[in-house]
Amino acid sequence: MRNLTHWHPSYLVGLSRHCGLYLTLVLLMASPALAQSVRIPVTQPITPAHSLLQSVVPAIVQAKKGVIRTARTRYRYQLVGLNQGWGITEWSLHHYSLFITVQPPWWRSWWAWLGYALLAAGSGWAVNRYRSRRQQDKQRMQQQEAEQLRQIDELKTRFFSNITHDLLTPLTLILGSSVGLISELGQSQYGERLRFIERNAQHLLTLINQLMDLSRLDANRTTLDLVRGQPDQVVGGVVDNFADVAAESYISLTYQTETTATYWFDADKLARITTNLLDNAIKFTPSTATAPGQITVLLRANTPMQQPGLYLSVTDTGIGIDSAHFPHLLNRFYRVDTPAPSPGSGIGLALVNELIELHGGTIDVDSQVGQGTTFHVFLPCQLDEPYAPGTTNTRVTTNSDAAVDSPPEPVRVLLVEDNEDMAQFIALSFPDHYQLYRASDGEAGLIQANHLLPDLIISDVMMPGMDGFTFCERIKSDPVTDHIPVLLLTAKSTLADRMHGLQLGADDYLSKPFHVPELLARINNLLTRQRRYSERVQAVLAGPAPVPNEPAPPPVHPFIQRLHTVLDEHLDQTDFGVDELAAAVHLSRMQLHRKLKALTDSSTTEFIRSYRLTQSLALLTSGVPVAQAAYAVGFTNPAYFSQRFREQFGKVPSSYLPE
């Protein structure tokens, strides 16, 4: 070895040198390939004046110092905005800063966002314009269709008006001629045929009127005519009109009402709705004397959902309707194939539906084949304010109120005669305002008398089985039928026979052979006497009640006295009504109605109300306040009590109070 360098460790002195820094390499995404575009040559160190522009991708910055040996070199670094402090490796005292400006990519630049906003605004405008044009086109088409429908309705209404006018003119001539011929030839062999013509002409007139109503509804020419009144009276009047028809068909017709309040409603349309529903119920409820049908009419103040208005239901025990027909049941001219003897025309229910929709109401149906049908009707209407003195009262006119202007009700006569020729002769002898019912023997006559409660009974004496004398005795001993006048016809003209019949309760006696004018005269006398009797009873009942400590006048009829006794026991019970009174005297609702109609010429509801008002007179004259007297006789509303009191007695209740 020529040269040998050696030193002692104790002679070594540490060298401290602070070197300068410069950047030699910048890598994007730690990839040298990507870093080629931003590589800084080593021969040109980056000074603090340099800055680096890059996109959002991260970069790795590598720095070196200008020394030969770097094993012991330490660094401190910090990326401002990312690191909270300095990271320490091998470091030197020098520091170096590089400003890096991060630019977003082109799809996140400001001009890109502006383009996005303009594109969204343009798309929204285009979509909105497209929808607006579609809506305008749709509205224009709807207006055109509505105009076409209006023109069609106008043409249809004009057509119905013209054709009904053309039909009504000859129909009026047919009706007028048939009525005139019936009055002249009603007792001849052509009388029944003429009555058949008259009945069918009336039916045709009803159908024409229904078609006219539908055409008016289509043309929006029908509006609600609201009046102030009590809907229960309107519905009750319709039910009473159907009582005879139901009785002839052996159908028990029941009316239940849970409201006597005053409403603003269209009385005519409510009556037409009830009439059509009842007509359908009777038409599709087959019944016989041994298997009678049942129809129930219910009216209450509101629906189970407590919506303001009236709820009306008509339930029958008829043939029912299959559920497959429900969606089309209310369509015009839709008819269900049924075994009914007189199928419907498909107009009545459609008219009912139109009238209900005019009210803004609803109609639903529940039915089971072979078990019956129930129609549920809801009509929105407003309750009237309580009655106050001085308030104008627009009273709804019902059938009972319009008795003066309406034609007289037909006289129902039951003929009990076993001889067919004699029965036919008597039937042909009656004028057209008589309705004749026939029974071939006494047993059948008793059944029909209890079921129909006719205005008059004509019975033969000599009949197989139960003779006329026994029949008359049974009629006069039954509280249900004891008020019915009985005229006996017999060939037994001896004084003993006549006395025997009269002692059994017969009201008159006519020997065979007889003349028809004499028979009609005797019938007219019996009916006139019965009518005068009912007027006298009604006058007594409408008079003031006896004051305390004074004897009461004798009752005009035992049955009336019995009703008064029952009412006295329940006088303060507001819920004691027609059904409860009928049950207390062991009669059906219809039987009680007809019996009271014959005895007092008033309905059961009017009879109960009149008696309550009459009893209140004694309380008022003794100093009981008006409200307390109203509650004591079963009224729930003193204002309504005052209204009815003034209608019956012509004075307000307070005028009877002692000064």
XYZ file of C-alpha atoms in Angstrom:
659
model
C 0.000 0.000 0.000
C 1.514 3.325 -1.021
C -0.958 5.596 0.670
C -2.503 4.845 3.994
C -4.832 7.184 5.787
C -5.618 6.565 9.350
C -7.105 8.625 12.180
C -7.933 8.225 15.735
C -11.640 8.401 16.574
C -11.052 10.932 19.249
C -9.751 13.292 16.660
C -12.965 13.290 14.584
C -15.015 16.452 14.686
C -18.720 16.452 13.549
C -19.499 18.487 10.511
C -22.689 20.561 10.524
C -23.744 21.843 7.151
C -26.980 23.452 6.106
C -27.738 22.778 2.498
C -30.163 24.532 0.194
C -33.346 22.872 -1.128
C -34.829 22.670 -4.569
C -37.505 20.453 -6.170
C -36.517 17.948 -8.769
C -39.675 15.928 -9.429
C -43.451 16.225 -9.172
C -45.587 13.089 -9.635
C -49.352 13.068 -10.304
C -51.262 10.110 -8.804
C -47.799 8.716 -7.840
C -47.273 7.798 -11.490
C -44.163 8.908 -13.330
C -45.976 8.526 -16.633
C -48.554 11.109 -15.614
C -45.840 13.288 -14.174
C -44.019 13.698 -17.475
C -46.172 16.641 -18.398
C -45.268 18.510 -15.216
C -41.697 17.252 -14.647
C -39.310 20.099 -13.812
C -35.773 19.623 -15.217
C -33.033 19.272 -12.602
C -30.991 21.895 -14.340
C -33.720 24.436 -13.547
C -34.525 24.348 -9.874
C -37.946 25.547 -8.821
C -37.852 28.746 -6.850
C -40.549 30.146 -4.555
C -41.713 32.262 -7.448
C -42.905 29.175 -9.302
C -46.420 27.828 -8.996
C -47.955 24.606 -10.188
C -51.375 24.343 -11.854
C -53.039 20.972 -11.722
C -56.443 19.399 -11.633
C -58.149 17.718 -8.776
C -55.836 14.687 -8.727
C -53.329 14.625 -5.848
C -49.565 15.104 -6.471
C -46.407 13.841 -4.787
C -43.620 16.383 -4.541
C -40.018 15.103 -4.177
C -37.273 17.411 -2.944
C -33.476 16.868 -2.784
C -30.592 18.793 -1.356
C -27.346 19.589 -3.049
C -25.007 17.270 -1.141
C -23.097 14.162 -2.005
C -24.186 12.040 0.916
C -27.892 12.121 1.856
C -28.144 9.274 4.293
C -28.107 11.577 7.284
C -30.202 14.378 5.750
C -33.536 15.066 7.486
C -36.581 16.979 6.193
C -39.765 18.650 7.504
C -42.763 18.979 5.168
C -46.328 20.349 5.303
C -49.096 20.517 2.680
C -51.103 23.547 3.738
C -54.812 22.845 3.562
C -54.286 19.134 4.138
C -51.838 18.703 7.051
C -52.384 20.308 10.433
C -48.619 20.477 11.236
C -45.178 19.633 10.047
C -44.217 16.074 9.226
C -40.637 15.309 10.321
C -38.213 13.014 8.593
C -34.507 13.859 8.173
C -34.611 17.612 8.244
C -32.528 20.667 7.600
C -32.811 24.208 8.808
C -33.824 25.515 5.371
C -37.455 25.500 4.270
C -39.004 25.848 0.885
C -42.586 26.740 -0.178
C -44.338 25.870 -3.410
C -47.708 27.427 -4.253
C -50.018 24.859 -5.904
C -53.191 26.163 -7.561
C -55.749 23.343 -8.008
C -58.056 24.026 -10.954
C -61.347 22.050 -11.384
C -61.835 19.865 -14.441
C -63.766 21.273 -17.364
C -67.021 19.594 -16.422
C -66.913 21.455 -13.083
C -65.859 24.802 -14.403
C -68.053 27.884 -14.114
C -68.934 27.907 -17.785
C -69.900 24.209 -17.522
C -72.272 24.984 -14.615
C -73.721 27.884 -16.570
C -74.371 25.518 -19.448
C -76.037 23.068 -17.115
C -78.330 25.793 -15.730
C -79.265 27.007 -19.204
C -79.952 23.446 -20.332
C -82.174 22.746 -17.288
C -84.062 26.007 -17.737
C -84.568 25.315 -21.421
C -85.742 21.767 -20.739
C -88.183 22.965 -18.065
C -89.547 25.634 -20.370
C -89.963 23.105 -23.187
C -91.718 20.575 -20.925
C -93.979 23.255 -19.459
C -94.859 24.566 -22.903
C -95.598 21.047 -24.099
C -97.857 20.376 -21.122
C -99.552 23.742 -21.521
C -100.307 23.040 -25.161
C -101.586 19.572 -24.282
C -103.814 21.049 -21.559
C -105.115 23.725 -23.913
C -105.842 21.121 -26.568
C -107.580 18.952 -23.966
C -109.677 21.866 -22.697
C -110.556 22.835 -26.247
C -111.662 19.283 -26.990
C -113.663 19.145 -23.755
C -115.348 22.435 -24.602
C -116.173 21.149 -28.051
C -117.555 17.914 -26.600
C -119.528 19.862 -23.975
C -120.945 22.102 -26.670
C -121.873 19.084 -28.758
C -123.519 17.429 -25.744
C -125.374 20.659 -24.979
C -126.643 20.824 -28.527
C -127.637 17.162 -28.387
C -129.438 17.773 -25.074
C -131.201 20.754 -26.597
C -132.297 18.660 -29.550
C -133.362 15.817 -27.274
C -135.273 18.152 -24.973
C -136.961 19.801 -27.936
C -137.767 16.370 -29.323
C -139.241 15.213 -26.010
C -141.214 18.439 -25.704
C -142.642 18.077 -29.185
C -143.390 14.385 -28.969
C -144.894 14.601 -25.483
C -147.075 17.462 -26.635
C -148.181 15.323 -29.557
C -148.777 12.387 -27.178
C -150.410 14.348 -24.380
C -153.062 15.829 -26.631
C -154.600 12.503 -27.717
C -153.886 11.030 -24.280
C -155.918 13.808 -22.686
C -158.758 13.056 -25.077
C -158.521 9.348 -24.231
C -158.556 10.028 -20.491
C -161.373 12.538 -20.733
C -163.450 10.281 -22.947
C -162.855 7.219 -20.788
C -163.839 9.063 -17.613
C -166.968 10.349 -19.316
C -167.877 6.911 -20.628
C -167.258 5.383 -17.211
C -169.691 7.831 -15.641
C -172.281 6.914 -18.273
C -171.562 3.233 -18.898
C -169.767 2.255 -15.710
C -172.620 -0.006 -14.679
C -172.801 -1.744 -18.045
C -170.787 -4.636 -19.341
C -168.279 -2.181 -20.792
C -167.540 -0.480 -17.480
C -164.662 -2.718 -16.474
C -163.068 -2.395 -19.893
C -163.368 1.359 -19.749
C -161.738 1.416 -16.323
C -158.972 -0.758 -17.732
C -158.415 1.823 -20.482
C -158.411 4.646 -17.936
C -155.870 2.917 -15.665
C -153.460 2.214 -18.497
C -153.829 5.729 -19.873
C -152.902 7.055 -16.440
C -149.882 4.751 -16.411
C -148.845 6.015 -19.826
C -149.209 9.589 -18.589
C -146.936 8.793 -15.636
C -144.255 7.371 -17.939
C -144.414 10.426 -20.192
C -144.034 12.748 -17.214
C -141.017 10.757 -16.010
C -139.394 11.011 -19.431
C -139.992 14.747 -19.401
C -138.401 15.000 -15.960
C -135.318 13.159 -17.204
C -135.022 15.417 -20.233
C -135.272 18.519 -18.034
C -132.562 17.147 -15.757
C -130.330 16.522 -18.765
C -130.789 20.079 -19.938
C -130.126 21.439 -16.417
C -133.561 23.017 -16.398
C -134.553 21.438 -13.104
C -133.468 23.199 -9.920
C -134.142 22.690 -6.247
C -137.186 24.533 -4.931
C -136.398 24.718 -1.226
C -139.231 25.261 1.229
C -139.383 25.275 4.992
C -141.213 22.265 6.393
C -141.076 18.846 7.981
C -139.817 16.022 5.747
C -141.439 13.375 7.960
C -144.875 14.676 6.963
C -144.030 14.535 3.252
C -142.705 10.975 3.453
C -145.586 9.963 5.720
C -148.092 11.337 3.225
C -146.552 9.275 0.426
C -146.620 6.158 2.601
C -150.284 6.768 3.423
C -151.060 7.022 -0.296
C -149.555 3.576 -0.837
C -151.356 2.002 2.123
C -154.341 0.868 0.085
C -152.213 -0.434 -2.779
C -150.059 -2.377 -0.341
C -153.123 -3.768 1.412
C -154.588 -4.984 -1.862
C -151.313 -6.808 -2.522
C -151.216 -8.304 1.009
C -148.123 -6.283 1.898
C -147.555 -4.853 5.371
C -146.340 -1.286 4.905
C -144.509 0.228 7.906
C -143.287 3.798 8.280
C -140.706 4.690 10.924
C -139.487 8.229 11.497
C -136.891 9.453 13.953
C -137.134 13.142 13.187
C -139.849 15.778 13.388
C -137.482 18.710 12.925
C -137.995 21.495 10.411
C -135.687 21.615 7.382
C -135.162 23.565 4.211
C -135.725 20.976 1.481
C -137.456 20.305 -1.838
C -140.725 18.672 -0.805
C -141.843 17.763 -4.330
C -138.623 15.958 -5.218
C -138.497 14.173 -1.859
C -142.045 12.928 -2.492
C -141.140 11.750 -5.999
C -138.059 9.914 -4.726
C -140.128 8.166 -2.055
C -142.936 7.402 -4.513
C -140.654 5.717 -7.049
C -138.842 3.662 -4.406
C -142.134 2.514 -2.865
C -143.615 1.739 -6.268
C -140.626 -0.465 -7.099
C -140.764 -2.159 -3.696
C -144.455 -3.054 -4.075
C -143.998 -4.127 -7.694
C -141.191 -6.575 -6.876
C -142.534 -7.933 -3.578
C -144.710 -10.969 -4.313
C -147.166 -11.751 -1.515
C -150.355 -13.640 -0.781
C -152.872 -13.777 2.042
C -150.996 -16.702 3.575
C -147.507 -15.299 2.893
C -147.741 -11.497 3.177
C -144.843 -9.267 2.210
C -143.202 -6.568 4.282
C -142.024 -3.080 3.291
C -140.410 -0.723 5.799
C -139.761 2.972 5.190
C -137.288 4.644 7.569
C -136.537 8.362 7.823
C -134.004 9.773 10.248
C -132.156 13.013 10.728
C -128.688 12.001 9.597
C -126.517 9.141 8.430
C -124.455 6.911 10.706
C -121.435 9.094 9.823
C -123.279 12.034 11.395
C -123.379 14.041 8.173
C -125.983 16.809 8.189
C -129.043 15.896 6.184
C -131.764 13.277 5.843
C -131.376 9.512 5.571
C -134.173 7.570 3.866
C -134.295 3.809 3.420
C -136.903 1.559 1.794
C -136.630 -2.141 2.659
C -138.728 -4.910 1.146
C -138.912 -8.691 1.356
C -139.210 -9.124 -2.393
C -137.387 -11.147 -4.998
C -134.080 -9.312 -4.562
C -131.494 -8.239 -7.124
C -128.368 -10.095 -8.150
C -125.165 -8.183 -7.377
C -124.135 -8.410 -11.038
C -126.843 -5.831 -11.842
C -125.733 -3.263 -9.222
C -123.374 -1.252 -11.502
C -126.142 -0.768 -14.096
C -129.190 -0.614 -11.848
C -129.468 3.183 -11.915
C -128.852 3.505 -15.646
C -131.696 4.652 -17.810
C -133.872 2.019 -19.418
C -131.894 -0.759 -17.749
C -134.219 -3.591 -16.833
C -133.487 -6.666 -14.758
C -135.025 -9.865 -16.056
C -137.245 -10.895 -13.164
C -140.345 -13.040 -12.735
C -142.323 -9.989 -11.578
C -145.841 -9.816 -13.075
C -145.327 -6.213 -14.167
C -141.666 -5.516 -14.961
C -140.392 -1.988 -14.681
C -139.670 0.416 -17.508
C -136.140 1.262 -16.400
C -137.053 4.910 -15.821
C -138.072 5.142 -12.157
C -134.719 4.368 -10.519
C -132.858 6.463 -13.081
C -135.104 9.410 -12.232
C -134.545 8.794 -8.512
C -130.788 8.806 -9.070
C -130.947 12.047 -11.057
C -133.038 13.770 -8.387
C -130.672 12.611 -5.642
C -127.646 13.848 -7.585
C -129.428 17.176 -8.011
C -129.454 17.402 -4.203
C -125.797 16.391 -4.029
C -126.803 13.196 -2.227
C -126.069 9.513 -2.633
C -128.015 6.302 -3.179
C -126.841 2.767 -2.389
C -128.477 -0.626 -2.642
C -128.180 -3.796 -0.570
C -129.909 -6.871 -1.914
C -129.890 -10.643 -1.804
C -131.748 -12.756 -4.308
C -134.855 -14.230 -2.729
C -134.544 -12.218 0.502
C -135.260 -8.618 -0.405
C -133.728 -5.256 -1.226
C -132.884 -2.081 0.685
C -132.279 1.288 -0.957
C -130.319 3.801 1.148
C -130.719 7.484 0.251
C -128.861 10.421 1.793
C -129.983 13.975 1.003
C -127.966 16.914 2.361
C -130.249 19.612 3.759
C -130.066 22.280 6.403
C -131.940 22.386 9.672
C -134.134 25.417 10.117
C -133.716 27.771 13.039
C -136.112 27.194 15.964
C -139.494 28.768 15.460
C -139.991 32.135 17.085
C -143.198 34.214 17.296
C -143.482 36.555 14.371
C -141.457 34.349 12.030
C -143.025 33.677 8.648
C -143.693 29.989 8.249
C -143.801 28.480 4.747
C -145.726 25.314 5.352
C -145.235 22.264 3.177
C -148.460 21.067 1.648
C -148.932 17.329 1.936
C -151.709 15.167 0.603
C -153.703 15.568 3.783
C -153.347 19.351 3.614
C -154.499 19.519 0.000
C -157.613 17.448 0.542
C -159.858 20.262 -0.633
C -158.221 20.597 -4.044
C -157.437 16.921 -4.628
C -160.073 14.471 -5.829
C -161.846 12.490 -3.087
C -160.299 9.241 -2.026
C -162.073 6.157 -3.381
C -164.536 4.455 -1.063
C -163.353 0.962 -0.143
C -166.264 -1.491 0.007
C -165.983 -5.161 0.994
C -168.625 -7.393 -0.612
C -169.180 -10.789 1.052
C -171.267 -12.762 -1.437
C -171.117 -16.424 -2.438
C -173.096 -16.035 -5.666
C -170.811 -15.095 -8.551
C -173.539 -13.523 -10.690
C -174.852 -11.417 -7.810
C -171.343 -10.270 -6.932
C -170.681 -9.283 -10.549
C -174.000 -7.439 -10.748
C -173.303 -5.434 -7.602
C -169.758 -4.673 -8.782
C -171.049 -3.279 -12.062
C -173.594 -1.155 -10.197
C -171.070 0.891 -8.240
C -169.813 4.266 -9.505
C -166.171 4.610 -10.466
C -165.106 6.224 -7.160
C -165.820 2.971 -5.323
C -163.181 0.284 -4.878
C -164.837 -3.094 -4.464
C -163.204 -6.064 -2.736
C -164.766 -9.500 -2.870
C -164.956 -12.409 -0.405
C -166.878 -15.593 -1.191
C -167.837 -16.541 2.389
C -167.829 -15.279 5.965
C -164.431 -16.711 6.934
C -162.699 -15.063 3.990
C -164.650 -11.892 4.722
C -163.284 -11.732 8.285
C -159.724 -12.077 7.027
C -160.143 -9.342 4.443
C -162.005 -7.057 6.828
C -159.163 -7.216 9.363
C -156.601 -6.775 6.633
C -158.243 -3.994 4.615
C -160.401 -2.189 7.216
C -162.794 -1.008 4.470
C -165.127 1.970 4.708
C -168.223 -0.233 4.316
C -169.145 -3.934 4.344
C -172.006 -5.432 2.314
C -172.774 -9.013 3.267
C -175.255 -11.625 2.196
C -176.987 -13.503 4.988
C -177.480 -16.916 3.396
C -173.959 -18.295 2.794
C -172.340 -21.709 3.285
C -170.225 -22.052 6.397
C -170.370 -18.825 8.374
C -173.625 -17.030 7.535
C -174.115 -13.290 7.409
C -175.521 -12.985 10.941
C -172.464 -14.655 12.512
C -170.178 -12.646 10.275
C -171.828 -9.385 11.361
C -171.595 -10.349 15.024
C -167.880 -11.138 14.692
C -167.248 -7.830 12.935
C -169.039 -5.755 15.561
C -167.430 -7.575 18.504
C -163.880 -7.051 17.262
C -162.332 -3.743 18.441
C -160.395 -3.575 15.196
C -163.475 -3.640 12.937
C -166.368 -2.545 15.179
C -166.452 0.924 13.606
C -167.115 -0.348 10.057
C -170.751 0.062 8.885
C -172.365 -3.248 7.851
C -175.222 -3.554 5.345
C -176.939 -6.949 5.221
C -178.540 -8.287 2.026
C -180.947 -11.196 2.316
C -184.060 -12.802 0.933
C -185.343 -13.169 4.512
C -187.499 -10.106 4.762
C -189.562 -10.930 7.830
C -189.594 -8.553 10.771
C -187.943 -11.146 13.012
C -185.071 -11.597 10.600
C -184.551 -7.872 10.235
C -184.663 -7.378 14.007
C -182.195 -10.209 14.495
C -179.711 -8.647 12.120
C -180.049 -5.200 13.655
C -179.614 -6.588 17.172
C -176.345 -8.199 16.095
C -175.015 -4.770 15.175
C -175.926 -4.375 11.529
C -176.243 -0.737 10.512
C -178.801 -1.336 7.764
C -180.832 -4.119 6.200
C -181.893 -4.512 2.543
C -184.140 -7.262 1.248
C -183.798 -9.015 -2.071
C -184.726 -8.244 -4.735
C -183.536 -4.665 -4.487
C -183.089 -1.768 -6.835
C -179.607 -0.430 -7.488
C -180.543 3.220 -6.746
C -181.917 2.145 -3.365
C -178.714 0.211 -2.603
C -176.569 3.191 -3.558
C -178.740 5.547 -1.508
C -178.449 3.374 1.596
C -174.673 3.116 1.089
C -174.421 6.881 0.714
C -176.446 7.418 3.899
C -174.203 5.065 5.870
C -171.056 6.776 4.616
C -172.477 10.232 5.309
C -173.420 9.226 8.836
C -169.947 7.809 9.390
C -168.350 10.975 8.060
C -170.451 13.211 10.302
C -169.603 11.017 13.231
C -165.886 11.350 12.547
C -166.248 15.126 12.193
C -168.014 15.298 15.550
C -165.310 13.206 17.162
C -162.629 15.366 15.615
C -164.335 18.531 16.875
C -164.514 17.135 20.396
C -160.876 16.024 20.323
C -159.687 19.366 18.994
C -161.556 21.290 21.684
C -159.989 22.438 24.944
C -159.393 19.898 27.661
C -161.481 20.195 30.826
C -159.979 22.304 33.550
C -159.088 20.615 36.854
C -161.890 19.757 39.290
C -164.439 19.692 36.474
C -165.981 16.463 35.137
C -164.674 15.356 31.778
C -167.147 14.915 28.950
C -167.987 11.325 28.078
C -165.777 9.767 25.390
C -167.276 9.680 21.954
C -166.118 6.118 21.295
C -164.721 3.334 23.511
C -161.748 2.914 21.234
C -160.910 6.622 21.486
C -161.193 6.391 25.269
C -158.808 3.458 25.221
C -156.306 5.440 23.178
C -156.611 8.382 25.561
C -155.886 6.112 28.508
C -152.754 4.779 26.850
C -151.587 8.264 25.889
C -152.168 9.559 29.419
C -149.851 6.862 30.747
C -147.094 7.949 28.376
C -147.905 11.625 27.949
C -144.470 12.950 28.935
C -142.540 10.363 26.916
C -141.214 12.033 23.794
C -140.359 8.739 22.105
C -143.894 7.335 22.457
C -145.197 7.497 18.905
C -147.304 5.693 16.344
C -145.620 2.301 16.617
C -145.773 2.315 20.417
C -149.450 3.312 20.444
C -150.324 0.626 17.887
C -148.505 -2.013 19.922
C -150.274 -0.897 23.109
C -153.721 -1.473 21.572
C -152.605 -4.654 19.761
C -153.046 -3.313 16.250
C -150.704 -2.950 13.329
C -149.644 0.510 12.282
C -151.830 0.365 9.181
C -154.867 -0.935 11.085
C -154.579 1.849 13.638
C -154.216 4.434 10.887
C -157.318 3.255 9.040
C -159.408 2.959 12.167
C -158.497 6.464 13.302
C -159.075 7.735 9.782
C -162.592 6.308 9.885
C -163.343 7.552 13.410
C -161.610 10.938 13.441
C -160.635 11.627 9.815
C -157.045 12.169 10.969
C -153.842 10.170 10.838
C -152.327 8.562 13.906
C -149.565 11.171 14.093
C -152.100 14.009 13.961
C -154.258 12.278 16.584
C -151.361 11.923 19.044
C -150.173 15.486 18.513
C -153.699 16.896 18.834
C -154.287 15.043 22.093
C -150.965 16.224 23.539
C -151.803 19.819 22.638
C -155.297 19.501 24.117
C -153.888 18.185 27.391
C -151.445 21.084 27.558
C -154.357 23.537 27.825
C -155.167 22.369 31.337
C -151.544 22.866 32.372
C -151.338 26.333 30.852
C -154.571 27.548 32.435
C -153.296 26.336 35.820
C -150.203 28.534 35.512
C -147.592 26.068 34.264
C -144.980 27.878 32.119
C -145.042 27.255 28.378
C -141.739 25.360 28.220
C -142.628 23.186 31.201
C -146.050 22.425 29.734
C -144.450 21.459 26.421
C -142.112 19.006 28.122
C -144.943 17.623 30.248
C -146.992 16.606 27.193
C -144.110 15.025 25.284
C -142.682 17.839 23.134
C -138.900 18.187 23.019
C -138.848 21.685 21.525
C -140.938 24.470 23.133
C -140.721 26.526 19.941
C -142.159 23.681 17.873
C -144.827 23.197 20.564
C -145.803 26.860 20.276
C -146.012 26.586 16.496
C -148.313 23.551 16.563
C -150.365 25.014 19.419
C -151.086 28.159 17.454
C -152.002 26.123 14.354
C -154.585 24.104 16.323
C -156.069 26.722 18.642
C -155.344 29.967 16.780
C -153.543 31.498 19.752
C -150.097 31.347 21.252
C -149.750 29.258 24.443
C -148.870 32.265 26.585
C -152.347 33.724 26.011
C -153.813 30.930 28.170
C -151.591 31.682 31.145
C -153.387 33.337 34.072
C -152.611 37.009 34.505
